[in-house]
Amino acid sequence: DIQMTQSPSSLSASVGDSVTITCRASETISSYLNWYQQKPGKAPKLLIQNGFSLQGGVPSRFSGSGFGTHFTLTITSLQPEDFATYYCQQTYSTPRTFGQGTNLEIK
Amino acid sequence: QVQLVESGGGVVQPGRSLRLSCAASGFTFSSYAMHWVRQAPGKGLEWVAVISFDETNDYYADSVQGRFTISRDNSENTLFLHMNSLRAEDTAVYYCARPSATGTSGYYSGLDVWGQGTTVTVSS
C-alpha cells in the first residue's frame, strides 16, 4: 500500500499569512493527488485534484503543486474560513490512501 | 441538486452485521464509480471501498477486506456497504462519496460530492 505522510501535523497561523502543507507518497503516484478541506462535523470538501487543478468555486488563494512523491498545498492570504483540517489523498492505486491530516489553527 | 444521503448507521455489538445505504439524486448515478470513506472519532479520513459504475469491479482497504462488501443498485440510485464481523475499531462516521469524473476515469479523480455521513458504533 502507498503511504501518504503530511507535514506538519498541525500549524498555527494568522489571518493574512501564507502557509504550505506538504504531502509525501511512499512511492510515485504521478500526479494523482487530491487535497481536501474538512471543518468540524462536516464532510470533506475537494479543493484540488490531479495535484494542481483547482475545483470550481475554490478561491484562487489555494494552489497545489508537485509530481511523483512530493506535493504541496499552499494557501496565501489566509482568511478566517480557511482554518480547518487538510488532507491529501492519492488515487494512483488501491487502497486510495489519505494522509493523516494537517490541522490549521488560528494563532 | 446533486445529493448523497447515507442511512443505516447505529449501535451494534461486536461480531454483528450492519448494512449502510447511500441514496443518490441529482446526477446520473449509473455513470459514476462510488466510494465509502470513514472517520473514527477524533481521527483522520480512511478510505474504505470503491465500486465501479457498472458493478464489475470493487476494491477494499486491507482493514475491511473479507468483512465488508460494497454493492449498488443502479435502478434505485443507491449504494450499499454490507459490514460483517464488526469490530470496535470499525466505529466511525461513514461517508459515501462520488468522484468528479464518470466511468473508469472516476477511479483516479478526486471525490467532489459527499454525503453528510452516518455514524456506526460497535460496542457491547
PDB file of C-alpha atoms in Angstrom:
ATOM      1  CA  ASP A   1       0.000   0.000   0.000  1.00  0.00           C
ATOM      2  CA  ILE A   2       1.116   3.550  -0.687  1.00  0.00           C
ATOM      3  CA  GLN A   3       1.650   5.560   2.497  1.00  0.00           C
ATOM      4  CA  MET A   4       0.884   9.268   2.484  1.00  0.00           C
ATOM      5  CA  THR A   5       2.691  11.442   5.008  1.00  0.00           C
ATOM      6  CA  GLN A   6       1.653  15.015   5.631  1.00  0.00           C
ATOM      7  CA  SER A   7       3.693  17.661   7.383  1.00  0.00           C
ATOM      8  CA  PRO A   8       3.253  19.414   9.596  1.00  0.00           C
ATOM      9  CA  SER A   9       0.518  17.641  11.563  1.00  0.00           C
ATOM     10  CA  SER A  10      -0.576  20.967  12.968  1.00  0.00           C
ATOM     11  CA  LEU A  11       0.112  24.543  12.081  1.00  0.00           C
ATOM     12  CA  SER A  12      -0.719  27.881  13.678  1.00  0.00           C
ATOM     13  CA  ALA A  13      -1.039  30.966  11.526  1.00  0.00           C
ATOM     14  CA  SER A  14      -2.704  34.346  11.454  1.00  0.00           C
ATOM     15  CA  VAL A  15      -5.237  35.839   9.071  1.00  0.00           C
ATOM     16  CA  GLY A  16      -3.327  37.187   6.092  1.00  0.00           C
ATOM     17  CA  ASP A  17      -0.433  34.730   6.416  1.00  0.00           C
ATOM     18  CA  SER A  18       0.620  32.260   3.758  1.00  0.00           C
ATOM     19  CA  VAL A  19       1.109  28.599   4.647  1.00  0.00           C
ATOM     20  CA  THR A  20       2.345  25.485   2.869  1.00  0.00           C
ATOM     21  CA  ILE A  21       1.407  21.905   3.699  1.00  0.00           C
ATOM     22  CA  THR A  22       3.485  19.054   2.335  1.00  0.00           C
ATOM     23  CA  CYS A  23       2.355  15.580   1.365  1.00  0.00           C
ATOM     24  CA  ARG A  24       4.817  12.827   0.545  1.00  0.00           C
ATOM     25  CA  ALA A  25       3.978   9.482  -1.020  1.00  0.00           C
ATOM     26  CA  SER A  26       5.948   6.328  -0.205  1.00  0.00           C
ATOM     27  CA  GLU A  27       6.219   5.637  -3.942  1.00  0.00           C
ATOM     28  CA  THR A  28       5.488   7.529  -7.083  1.00  0.00           C
ATOM     29  CA  ILE A  29       1.860   8.441  -7.699  1.00  0.00           C
ATOM     30  CA  SER A  30       2.393  10.548 -10.834  1.00  0.00           C
ATOM     31  CA  SER A  31       0.009  13.500 -10.341  1.00  0.00           C
ATOM     32  CA  TYR A  32      -2.855  11.514  -8.808  1.00  0.00           C
ATOM     33  CA  LEU A  33      -3.014  13.613  -5.676  1.00  0.00           C
ATOM     34  CA  ASN A  34      -6.029  15.382  -4.246  1.00  0.00           C
ATOM     35  CA  TRP A  35      -6.431  17.888  -1.421  1.00  0.00           C
ATOM     36  CA  TYR A  36      -9.465  18.187   0.835  1.00  0.00           C
ATOM     37  CA  GLN A  37     -10.560  20.638   3.499  1.00  0.00           C
ATOM     38  CA  GLN A  38     -12.637  19.452   6.427  1.00  0.00           C
ATOM     39  CA  LYS A  39     -14.297  21.521   9.113  1.00  0.00           C
ATOM     40  CA  PRO A  40     -15.555  20.018  12.401  1.00  0.00           C
ATOM     41  CA  GLY A  41     -18.720  17.989  11.999  1.00  0.00           C
ATOM     42  CA  LYS A  42     -18.734  18.395   8.228  1.00  0.00           C
ATOM     43  CA  ALA A  43     -17.896  16.208   5.280  1.00  0.00           C
ATOM     44  CA  PRO A  44     -14.628  16.859   3.479  1.00  0.00           C
ATOM     45  CA  LYS A  45     -14.582  19.290   0.583  1.00  0.00           C
ATOM     46  CA  LEU A  46     -12.474  18.679  -2.514  1.00  0.00           C
ATOM     47  CA  LEU A  47     -10.154  21.626  -3.145  1.00  0.00           C
ATOM     48  CA  ILE A  48      -7.626  20.399  -5.689  1.00  0.00           C
ATOM     49  CA  GLN A  49      -7.291  17.255  -7.774  1.00  0.00           C
ATOM     50  CA  ASN A  50      -4.567  15.885 -10.019  1.00  0.00           C
ATOM     51  CA  GLY A  51      -2.012  17.749  -7.977  1.00  0.00           C
ATOM     52  CA  PHE A  52      -2.870  21.254  -9.162  1.00  0.00           C
ATOM     53  CA  SER A  53      -6.399  21.504 -10.654  1.00  0.00           C
ATOM     54  CA  LEU A  54      -8.475  23.852  -8.553  1.00  0.00           C
ATOM     55  CA  GLN A  55     -12.090  22.796  -8.120  1.00  0.00           C
ATOM     56  CA  GLY A  56     -14.749  25.204  -9.275  1.00  0.00           C
ATOM     57  CA  GLY A  57     -15.707  27.694  -6.605  1.00  0.00           C
ATOM     58  CA  VAL A  58     -12.486  27.239  -4.633  1.00  0.00           C
ATOM     59  CA  PRO A  59     -10.714  30.576  -4.095  1.00  0.00           C
ATOM     60  CA  SER A  60      -7.544  31.187  -6.067  1.00  0.00           C
ATOM     61  CA  ARG A  61      -5.565  31.682  -2.853  1.00  0.00           C
ATOM     62  CA  PHE A  62      -5.427  27.866  -2.768  1.00  0.00           C
ATOM     63  CA  SER A  63      -2.871  26.231  -5.041  1.00  0.00           C
ATOM     64  CA  GLY A  64      -1.316  22.818  -5.407  1.00  0.00           C
ATOM     65  CA  SER A  65       1.874  21.583  -6.979  1.00  0.00           C
ATOM     66  CA  GLY A  66       4.054  18.534  -7.185  1.00  0.00           C
ATOM     67  CA  PHE A  67       4.585  15.288  -9.048  1.00  0.00           C
ATOM     68  CA  GLY A  68       5.809  11.835  -8.235  1.00  0.00           C
ATOM     69  CA  THR A  69       6.222  11.633  -4.481  1.00  0.00           C
ATOM     70  CA  HIS A  70       6.308  15.245  -3.262  1.00  0.00           C
ATOM     71  CA  PHE A  71       3.313  17.561  -3.263  1.00  0.00           C
ATOM     72  CA  THR A  72       2.393  20.847  -1.637  1.00  0.00           C
ATOM     73  CA  LEU A  73      -0.766  22.771  -0.860  1.00  0.00           C
ATOM     74  CA  THR A  74      -0.243  26.496  -0.465  1.00  0.00           C
ATOM     75  CA  ILE A  75      -2.763  28.923   0.914  1.00  0.00           C
ATOM     76  CA  THR A  76      -1.955  32.599   0.535  1.00  0.00           C
ATOM     77  CA  SER A  77      -3.573  35.447   2.433  1.00  0.00           C
ATOM     78  CA  LEU A  78      -5.343  33.182   4.937  1.00  0.00           C
ATOM     79  CA  GLN A  79      -8.945  34.001   5.626  1.00  0.00           C
ATOM     80  CA  PRO A  80     -10.894  33.109   8.793  1.00  0.00           C
ATOM     81  CA  GLU A  81     -12.825  30.411   6.935  1.00  0.00           C
ATOM     82  CA  ASP A  82      -9.594  28.642   5.942  1.00  0.00           C
ATOM     83  CA  PHE A  83      -8.872  27.390   9.446  1.00  0.00           C
ATOM     84  CA  ALA A  84      -9.678  23.712   9.172  1.00  0.00           C
ATOM     85  CA  THR A  85      -8.045  20.317   8.722  1.00  0.00           C
ATOM     86  CA  TYR A  86      -6.498  19.483   5.368  1.00  0.00           C
ATOM     87  CA  TYR A  87      -5.965  16.014   3.923  1.00  0.00           C
ATOM     88  CA  CYS A  88      -4.143  14.746   0.881  1.00  0.00           C
ATOM     89  CA  GLN A  89      -5.258  11.565  -0.890  1.00  0.00           C
ATOM     90  CA  GLN A  90      -3.648   9.522  -3.614  1.00  0.00           C
ATOM     91  CA  THR A  91      -5.801   7.988  -6.322  1.00  0.00           C
ATOM     92  CA  TYR A  92      -2.974   6.263  -8.178  1.00  0.00           C
ATOM     93  CA  SER A  93      -3.555   2.839  -6.700  1.00  0.00           C
ATOM     94  CA  THR A  94      -5.814   0.928  -4.349  1.00  0.00           C
ATOM     95  CA  PRO A  95      -6.241   1.456  -1.466  1.00  0.00           C
ATOM     96  CA  ARG A  96      -6.842   5.140  -2.069  1.00  0.00           C
ATOM     97  CA  THR A  97      -4.925   6.263   0.996  1.00  0.00           C
ATOM     98  CA  PHE A  98      -5.243   9.587   2.783  1.00  0.00           C
ATOM     99  CA  GLY A  99      -2.595  11.486   4.657  1.00  0.00           C
ATOM    100  CA  GLN A 100      -3.063  11.797   8.406  1.00  0.00           C
ATOM    101  CA  GLY A 101      -4.238  15.389   8.136  1.00  0.00           C
ATOM    102  CA  THR A 102      -2.895  18.843   8.955  1.00  0.00           C
ATOM    103  CA  ASN A 103      -4.818  20.916  11.475  1.00  0.00           C
ATOM    104  CA  LEU A 104      -4.536  24.600  10.584  1.00  0.00           C
ATOM    105  CA  GLU A 105      -5.316  26.724  13.627  1.00  0.00           C
ATOM    106  CA  ILE A 106      -5.595  30.425  14.234  1.00  0.00           C
ATOM    107  CA  LYS A 107      -2.608  31.877  16.086  1.00  0.00           C
TER     108      LYS A 107
ATOM    109  CA  GLN B   1     -29.363  19.349  -6.739  1.00  0.00           C
ATOM    110  CA  VAL B   2     -26.626  16.750  -6.536  1.00  0.00           C
ATOM    111  CA  GLN B   3     -27.011  14.950  -3.244  1.00  0.00           C
ATOM    112  CA  LEU B   4     -25.927  11.857  -1.342  1.00  0.00           C
ATOM    113  CA  VAL B   5     -27.793  10.783   1.780  1.00  0.00           C
ATOM    114  CA  GLU B   6     -26.472   7.976   3.952  1.00  0.00           C
ATOM    115  CA  SER B   7     -28.556   5.911   6.336  1.00  0.00           C
ATOM    116  CA  GLY B   8     -28.400   2.698   8.308  1.00  0.00           C
ATOM    117  CA  GLY B   9     -25.914   3.603  10.996  1.00  0.00           C
ATOM    118  CA  GLY B  10     -26.440   2.755  14.640  1.00  0.00           C
ATOM    119  CA  VAL B  11     -25.110   0.917  17.646  1.00  0.00           C
ATOM    120  CA  VAL B  12     -24.213  -2.717  17.057  1.00  0.00           C
ATOM    121  CA  GLN B  13     -22.464  -5.389  19.108  1.00  0.00           C
ATOM    122  CA  PRO B  14     -19.068  -6.720  18.098  1.00  0.00           C
ATOM    123  CA  GLY B  15     -19.326  -9.587  15.644  1.00  0.00           C
ATOM    124  CA  ARG B  16     -22.693  -8.494  14.312  1.00  0.00           C
ATOM    125  CA  SER B  17     -23.596  -7.105  10.889  1.00  0.00           C
ATOM    126  CA  LEU B  18     -24.961  -3.839   9.563  1.00  0.00           C
ATOM    127  CA  ARG B  19     -25.890  -2.508   6.144  1.00  0.00           C
ATOM    128  CA  LEU B  20     -25.391   1.122   5.214  1.00  0.00           C
ATOM    129  CA  SER B  21     -27.225   2.784   2.341  1.00  0.00           C
ATOM    130  CA  CYS B  22     -26.476   5.889   0.328  1.00  0.00           C
ATOM    131  CA  ALA B  23     -29.256   7.393  -1.755  1.00  0.00           C
ATOM    132  CA  ALA B  24     -28.085   9.440  -4.703  1.00  0.00           C
ATOM    133  CA  SER B  25     -30.004  12.132  -6.539  1.00  0.00           C
ATOM    134  CA  GLY B  26     -29.439  14.964  -8.981  1.00  0.00           C
ATOM    135  CA  PHE B  27     -26.966  13.130 -11.222  1.00  0.00           C
ATOM    136  CA  THR B  28     -26.703  10.007 -13.386  1.00  0.00           C
ATOM    137  CA  PHE B  29     -25.724   7.585 -10.636  1.00  0.00           C
ATOM    138  CA  SER B  30     -25.031   4.714 -13.030  1.00  0.00           C
ATOM    139  CA  SER B  31     -22.237   6.707 -14.713  1.00  0.00           C
ATOM    140  CA  TYR B  32     -20.062   7.064 -11.617  1.00  0.00           C
ATOM    141  CA  ALA B  33     -17.894   4.790  -9.536  1.00  0.00           C
ATOM    142  CA  MET B  34     -18.753   5.262  -5.873  1.00  0.00           C
ATOM    143  CA  HIS B  35     -16.691   5.195  -2.700  1.00  0.00           C
ATOM    144  CA  TRP B  36     -17.098   4.724   1.037  1.00  0.00           C
ATOM    145  CA  VAL B  37     -14.782   6.660   3.345  1.00  0.00           C
ATOM    146  CA  ARG B  38     -14.862   6.544   7.148  1.00  0.00           C
ATOM    147  CA  GLN B  39     -13.611   8.646  10.013  1.00  0.00           C
ATOM    148  CA  ALA B  40     -13.168   7.282  13.512  1.00  0.00           C
ATOM    149  CA  PRO B  41     -13.890   9.705  16.372  1.00  0.00           C
ATOM    150  CA  GLY B  42     -11.174  12.339  16.528  1.00  0.00           C
ATOM    151  CA  LYS B  43      -9.187  10.655  13.763  1.00  0.00           C
ATOM    152  CA  GLY B  44      -8.417  11.227  10.120  1.00  0.00           C
ATOM    153  CA  LEU B  45     -10.093  10.010   6.968  1.00  0.00           C
ATOM    154  CA  GLU B  46      -9.778   6.365   5.977  1.00  0.00           C
ATOM    155  CA  TRP B  47     -10.740   5.166   2.514  1.00  0.00           C
ATOM    156  CA  VAL B  48     -12.855   2.001   2.778  1.00  0.00           C
ATOM    157  CA  ALA B  49     -14.014   0.759  -0.626  1.00  0.00           C
ATOM    158  CA  VAL B  50     -14.892   1.620  -4.208  1.00  0.00           C
ATOM    159  CA  ILE B  51     -17.233   0.026  -6.737  1.00  0.00           C
ATOM    160  CA  SER B  52     -17.165   0.621 -10.458  1.00  0.00           C
ATOM    161  CA  PHE B  53     -20.025   2.373 -12.194  1.00  0.00           C
ATOM    162  CA  ASP B  54     -21.134  -0.909 -13.784  1.00  0.00           C
ATOM    163  CA  GLU B  55     -20.613  -3.087 -10.680  1.00  0.00           C
ATOM    164  CA  THR B  56     -17.938  -5.162 -12.399  1.00  0.00           C
ATOM    165  CA  ASN B  57     -15.115  -4.243 -10.027  1.00  0.00           C
ATOM    166  CA  ASP B  58     -14.752  -3.493  -6.352  1.00  0.00           C
ATOM    167  CA  TYR B  59     -11.746  -2.813  -4.146  1.00  0.00           C
ATOM    168  CA  TYR B  60     -11.262  -2.611  -0.409  1.00  0.00           C
ATOM    169  CA  ALA B  61      -8.967  -1.320   2.293  1.00  0.00           C
ATOM    170  CA  ASP B  62      -6.938  -4.064   3.938  1.00  0.00           C
ATOM    171  CA  SER B  63      -8.674  -3.323   7.240  1.00  0.00           C
ATOM    172  CA  VAL B  64     -12.089  -4.350   5.883  1.00  0.00           C
ATOM    173  CA  GLN B  65     -11.197  -6.845   3.154  1.00  0.00           C
ATOM    174  CA  GLY B  66     -13.206 -10.031   3.604  1.00  0.00           C
ATOM    175  CA  ARG B  67     -15.620  -8.461   6.098  1.00  0.00           C
ATOM    176  CA  PHE B  68     -17.192  -5.595   4.146  1.00  0.00           C
ATOM    177  CA  THR B  69     -18.886  -5.723   0.737  1.00  0.00           C
ATOM    178  CA  ILE B  70     -19.726  -2.706  -1.372  1.00  0.00           C
ATOM    179  CA  SER B  71     -22.618  -3.003  -3.791  1.00  0.00           C
ATOM    180  CA  ARG B  72     -25.011  -0.799  -5.704  1.00  0.00           C
ATOM    181  CA  ASP B  73     -28.434  -0.815  -7.292  1.00  0.00           C
ATOM    182  CA  ASN B  74     -28.292   1.455 -10.303  1.00  0.00           C
ATOM    183  CA  SER B  75     -32.028   1.087 -10.894  1.00  0.00           C
ATOM    184  CA  GLU B  76     -32.629   2.576  -7.431  1.00  0.00           C
ATOM    185  CA  ASN B  77     -29.695   5.018  -7.420  1.00  0.00           C
ATOM    186  CA  THR B  78     -28.453   3.505  -4.193  1.00  0.00           C
ATOM    187  CA  LEU B  79     -25.049   2.480  -2.887  1.00  0.00           C
ATOM    188  CA  PHE B  80     -24.623  -0.041  -0.082  1.00  0.00           C
ATOM    189  CA  LEU B  81     -21.972  -1.134   2.359  1.00  0.00           C
ATOM    190  CA  HIS B  82     -22.554  -4.530   3.911  1.00  0.00           C
ATOM    191  CA  MET B  83     -20.497  -4.822   7.069  1.00  0.00           C
ATOM    192  CA  ASN B  84     -19.976  -8.194   8.741  1.00  0.00           C
ATOM    193  CA  SER B  85     -17.959  -9.296  11.774  1.00  0.00           C
ATOM    194  CA  LEU B  86     -17.895  -5.770  13.091  1.00  0.00           C
ATOM    195  CA  ARG B  87     -15.146  -4.743  15.479  1.00  0.00           C
ATOM    196  CA  ALA B  88     -14.757  -1.868  17.900  1.00  0.00           C
ATOM    197  CA  GLU B  89     -12.247  -0.305  15.516  1.00  0.00           C
ATOM    198  CA  ASP B  90     -14.959  -0.033  12.856  1.00  0.00           C
ATOM    199  CA  THR B  91     -16.636   2.650  14.955  1.00  0.00           C
ATOM    200  CA  ALA B  92     -16.716   5.726  12.733  1.00  0.00           C
ATOM    201  CA  VAL B  93     -18.730   8.134  10.670  1.00  0.00           C
ATOM    202  CA  TYR B  94     -19.176   6.533   7.273  1.00  0.00           C
ATOM    203  CA  TYR B  95     -19.398   8.759   4.218  1.00  0.00           C
ATOM    204  CA  CYS B  96     -20.355   7.817   0.698  1.00  0.00           C
ATOM    205  CA  ALA B  97     -18.648   9.915  -1.937  1.00  0.00           C
ATOM    206  CA  ARG B  98     -18.778  10.440  -5.682  1.00  0.00           C
ATOM    207  CA  PRO B  99     -15.741  11.081  -7.873  1.00  0.00           C
ATOM    208  CA  SER B 100     -15.661  14.131 -10.094  1.00  0.00           C
ATOM    209  CA  ALA B 101     -15.254  12.080 -13.283  1.00  0.00           C
ATOM    210  CA  THR B 102     -17.530   9.483 -14.787  1.00  0.00           C
ATOM    211  CA  GLY B 103     -16.734   5.963 -15.875  1.00  0.00           C
ATOM    212  CA  THR B 104     -13.318   4.468 -15.329  1.00  0.00           C
ATOM    213  CA  SER B 105     -11.781   7.942 -15.060  1.00  0.00           C
ATOM    214  CA  GLY B 106     -13.600   8.193 -11.777  1.00  0.00           C
ATOM    215  CA  TYR B 107     -11.136   5.729 -10.255  1.00  0.00           C
ATOM    216  CA  TYR B 108      -8.431   8.370 -10.480  1.00  0.00           C
ATOM    217  CA  SER B 109     -10.282  11.579  -9.768  1.00  0.00           C
ATOM    218  CA  GLY B 110     -10.937  13.335  -6.503  1.00  0.00           C
ATOM    219  CA  LEU B 111     -14.197  12.951  -4.587  1.00  0.00           C
ATOM    220  CA  ASP B 112     -16.273  16.034  -5.171  1.00  0.00           C
ATOM    221  CA  VAL B 113     -19.650  15.063  -3.741  1.00  0.00           C
ATOM    222  CA  TRP B 114     -20.031  13.704  -0.211  1.00  0.00           C
ATOM    223  CA  GLY B 115     -22.942  12.717   1.943  1.00  0.00           C
ATOM    224  CA  GLN B 116     -23.422  14.018   5.455  1.00  0.00           C
ATOM    225  CA  GLY B 117     -22.262  10.733   6.966  1.00  0.00           C
ATOM    226  CA  THR B 118     -23.879   8.070   9.108  1.00  0.00           C
ATOM    227  CA  THR B 119     -22.455   7.001  12.460  1.00  0.00           C
ATOM    228  CA  VAL B 120     -21.653   3.392  13.269  1.00  0.00           C
ATOM    229  CA  THR B 121     -20.805   2.492  16.852  1.00  0.00           C
ATOM    230  CA  VAL B 122     -19.590  -1.020  17.603  1.00  0.00           C
ATOM    231  CA  SER B 123     -19.901  -1.682  21.308  1.00  0.00           C
ATOM    232  CA  SER B 124     -21.146  -4.339  23.656  1.00  0.00           C
TER     233      SER B 124
END
